[in-house]
Short mmCIF file of C-alpha atoms in Angstrom, two decimals:
data_model
loop_
_atom_site.label_atom_id
_atom_site.label_comp_id
_atom_site.label_asym_id
_atom_site.label_seq_id
_atom_site.Cartn_x
_atom_site.Cartn_y
_atom_site.Cartn_z
CA MET A 9 -35.17 -5.22 -2.49
CA SER A 10 -35.14 -5.09 1.15
CA LEU A 11 -36.27 -1.61 1.47
CA GLU A 12 -39.45 -2.36 -0.66
CA SER A 13 -40.25 -4.83 0.93
CA VAL A 14 -40.41 -3.15 4.34
CA LYS A 15 -42.32 -0.45 2.41
CA ALA A 16 -44.93 -2.68 1.49
CA HIS A 17 -44.96 -4.21 4.57
CA PHE A 18 -46.16 -0.85 6.07
CA LYS A 19 -48.62 0.19 3.65
CA GLN A 20 -51.49 -2.12 5.08
CA TRP A 21 -51.01 0.58 8.18
CA GLY A 22 -50.25 3.40 6.26
CA ARG A 23 -46.82 3.65 7.04
CA GLU A 24 -44.69 3.66 4.18
CA GLN A 25 -43.87 6.97 3.83
CA ASP A 26 -42.62 7.71 7.41
CA VAL A 27 -39.90 5.51 6.22
CA MET A 28 -36.81 7.73 6.70
CA GLU A 29 -33.72 7.03 3.75
CA PHE A 30 -30.77 8.93 4.92
CA ASP A 31 -27.37 9.49 2.16
CA SER A 32 -25.08 8.30 5.45
CA SER A 33 -24.79 4.64 6.63
CA SER A 34 -26.97 3.54 9.76
CA ALA A 35 -25.52 0.34 9.65
CA THR A 36 -24.51 -0.15 13.41
CA VAL A 37 -26.16 1.29 16.91
CA ASP A 38 -23.75 3.80 16.83
CA LEU A 39 -24.01 5.55 12.90
CA ALA A 40 -27.80 4.91 13.15
CA ALA A 41 -27.71 6.87 16.45
CA GLU A 42 -25.53 9.72 14.81
CA THR A 43 -27.63 9.78 12.03
CA ILE A 44 -31.07 10.18 13.24
CA GLY A 45 -29.50 12.34 16.25
CA VAL A 46 -30.46 10.14 18.96
CA ILE A 47 -28.68 8.27 21.82
CA PRO A 48 -27.69 4.85 21.00
CA ALA A 49 -30.38 2.78 23.83
CA ARG A 50 -33.05 4.12 21.41
CA ILE A 51 -31.84 2.50 18.11
CA ALA A 52 -34.04 -0.89 17.94
CA LYS A 53 -31.50 -3.52 16.75
CA THR A 54 -32.73 -7.08 15.52
CA LEU A 55 -30.77 -9.99 16.51
CA SER A 56 -30.95 -13.23 14.75
CA PHE A 57 -30.50 -16.38 16.30
CA ARG A 58 -31.20 -20.47 15.19
CA GLY A 59 -33.60 -21.20 16.60
CA GLU A 60 -35.49 -25.05 16.34
CA GLU A 61 -35.37 -26.83 13.17
CA GLU A 62 -32.59 -24.12 12.20
CA LYS A 63 -35.31 -21.37 11.66
CA ALA A 64 -34.48 -17.97 12.96
CA ILE A 65 -35.80 -16.22 15.85
CA LEU A 66 -35.69 -12.63 15.92
CA ILE A 67 -34.79 -10.85 18.96
CA VAL A 68 -35.53 -6.64 18.65
CA ALA A 69 -34.06 -4.92 21.17
CA ALA A 70 -32.62 -1.36 22.40
CA GLY A 71 -29.62 -0.70 21.32
CA ASP A 72 -27.23 -0.73 24.46
CA THR A 73 -27.94 -3.88 25.56
CA LYS A 74 -25.93 -7.34 25.12
CA ILE A 75 -27.97 -10.82 25.16
CA ASP A 76 -27.33 -12.85 28.83
CA ASN A 77 -27.12 -16.02 27.68
CA LYS A 78 -28.78 -17.49 30.79
CA LYS A 79 -31.85 -15.78 30.48
CA PHE A 80 -31.99 -16.34 26.72
CA ARG A 81 -31.62 -20.34 27.56
CA GLN A 82 -34.18 -20.03 30.24
CA THR A 83 -36.43 -18.19 27.80
CA PHE A 84 -36.02 -20.50 24.71
CA GLY A 85 -34.40 -23.65 26.41
CA PHE A 86 -31.69 -23.95 24.10
CA LYS A 87 -28.74 -21.60 23.55
CA ALA A 88 -28.17 -18.51 22.04
CA ARG A 89 -26.43 -18.84 18.76
CA MET A 90 -26.12 -16.38 15.85
CA LEU A 91 -26.37 -16.51 12.07
CA SER A 92 -23.74 -15.62 10.02
CA ALA A 93 -24.53 -13.29 7.87
CA GLU A 94 -24.86 -15.27 4.55
CA GLU A 95 -27.65 -17.03 7.02
CA VAL A 96 -29.33 -13.49 8.18
CA LEU A 97 -29.79 -12.98 4.68
CA GLU A 98 -31.33 -15.87 3.53
CA GLN A 99 -33.77 -16.04 6.43
CA THR A 100 -34.79 -12.57 6.53
CA GLY A 101 -34.27 -11.14 3.20
CA HIS A 102 -32.47 -8.22 4.56
CA ALA A 103 -28.27 -7.99 4.69
CA VAL A 104 -26.85 -7.33 7.75
CA GLY A 105 -26.81 -3.58 8.82
CA GLY A 106 -30.21 -3.27 7.80
CA VAL A 107 -32.27 -6.37 9.47
CA CYS A 108 -35.70 -5.76 11.32
CA PRO A 109 -38.44 -8.00 11.61
CA PHE A 110 -40.80 -5.55 9.08
CA GLY A 111 -41.30 -7.12 5.18
CA LEU A 112 -39.47 -10.43 6.25
CA LYS A 113 -38.64 -13.04 3.20
CA ASN A 114 -39.79 -15.86 5.53
CA ASP A 115 -42.70 -16.07 8.84
CA LEU A 116 -40.12 -15.64 11.76
CA ASP A 117 -40.63 -15.61 14.99
CA VAL A 118 -40.35 -12.24 16.80
CA TYR A 119 -39.84 -11.74 20.11
CA LEU A 120 -39.37 -7.77 22.05
CA ASP A 121 -36.79 -7.54 24.82
CA VAL A 122 -38.35 -5.39 27.69
CA SER A 123 -35.42 -3.47 27.64
CA MET A 124 -37.58 -1.05 24.71
CA LYS A 125 -39.99 -0.56 27.10
CA ARG A 126 -38.26 2.25 28.92
CA PHE A 127 -38.80 4.47 25.71
CA GLU A 128 -41.58 6.38 24.22
CA THR A 129 -40.55 6.02 20.60
CA LEU A 130 -37.22 3.87 19.10
CA PHE A 131 -35.86 3.86 15.48
CA PRO A 132 -35.44 0.21 14.15
CA ALA A 133 -34.13 -0.71 10.55
CA CYS A 134 -36.28 -0.76 7.65
CA GLY A 135 -34.19 -3.11 5.43
CA SER A 136 -31.65 -1.00 4.02
CA ALA A 137 -28.37 0.02 5.93
CA LYS A 138 -29.39 3.37 5.08
CA SER A 139 -33.14 3.27 6.87
CA ALA A 140 -35.33 3.55 9.97
CA ILE A 141 -38.79 4.30 11.13
CA GLU A 142 -39.60 6.20 14.65
CA LEU A 143 -42.31 3.61 15.83
CA THR A 144 -43.36 3.08 19.73
CA GLY A 145 -43.06 -0.02 21.07
CA ASP A 146 -46.52 -0.98 21.12
CA GLU A 147 -46.32 -0.45 16.91
CA ILE A 148 -42.87 -2.19 16.66
CA PHE A 149 -45.16 -5.42 18.47
CA GLU A 150 -47.94 -4.67 15.93
CA TYR A 151 -45.72 -3.75 12.58
CA SER A 152 -43.86 -7.24 13.90
CA PHE A 153 -46.32 -9.39 15.13
CA ALA A 154 -44.07 -9.98 17.95
CA LYS A 155 -45.21 -13.21 19.47
CA ASP A 156 -44.56 -11.41 23.11
CA TRP A 157 -42.15 -9.42 25.12
CA VAL A 158 -39.21 -11.23 26.63
CA ASP A 159 -36.48 -10.20 29.79
CA VAL A 160 -33.45 -11.75 27.74
CA CYS A 161 -30.64 -8.38 27.63
CA LYS A 162 -28.74 -7.50 30.16
CA ASP A 163 -26.26 -4.18 30.62
CA TRP A 164 -28.83 -2.06 30.28
CA GLU A 165 -31.18 -1.83 33.35
CA GLY A 166 -29.80 0.89 36.38
CA VAL A 167 -28.20 2.75 33.73
CA GLU A 168 -28.62 6.33 34.18
CA LEU A 169 -29.95 7.87 30.56
CA PRO A 170 -30.59 11.81 30.14
CA GLU A 171 -34.43 11.88 31.40
CA LYS A 172 -35.64 13.72 28.70
CA VAL A 173 -35.02 10.19 26.68
CA ALA A 174 -36.01 8.26 28.78
CA VAL A 175 -40.11 7.51 29.65
CA ARG A 176 -40.09 4.51 31.98
CA SER A 177 -37.83 2.28 34.40
#
């Protein structure tokens, strides 16, 4: 059901045919990178956190990052607390391994981390553990109805990447 909700979501831009479906799992950053044939940093992972009034917020970030708790608290005003797998499914309609900011079950606030701006295109999941789509950062912003770009991740700045995949620093 989740993959279908994402395809229906992309239909409004005529992009539903761009959703890639795989025979092998793309449920983790490393599996997705291997399946697609890109470096892990170009996988756009969607992280689900407990927001205000128990409503989830989603952070989409480059695959080589980790949440910086201090930056998160400074940006949002509360501690970063990830949702359980059951809560993720309940809030997003997507199971862990296929979580994305598209075709969501509930109207959730989506933020994009600046770590993704290093790349011309990235690969977010599409609601299943065997799917992805190639999008620019601007397309992810538009298609996810993101509220803003934020800087809440660490472990990516100053990391040397193969020159052919990094477009901005």
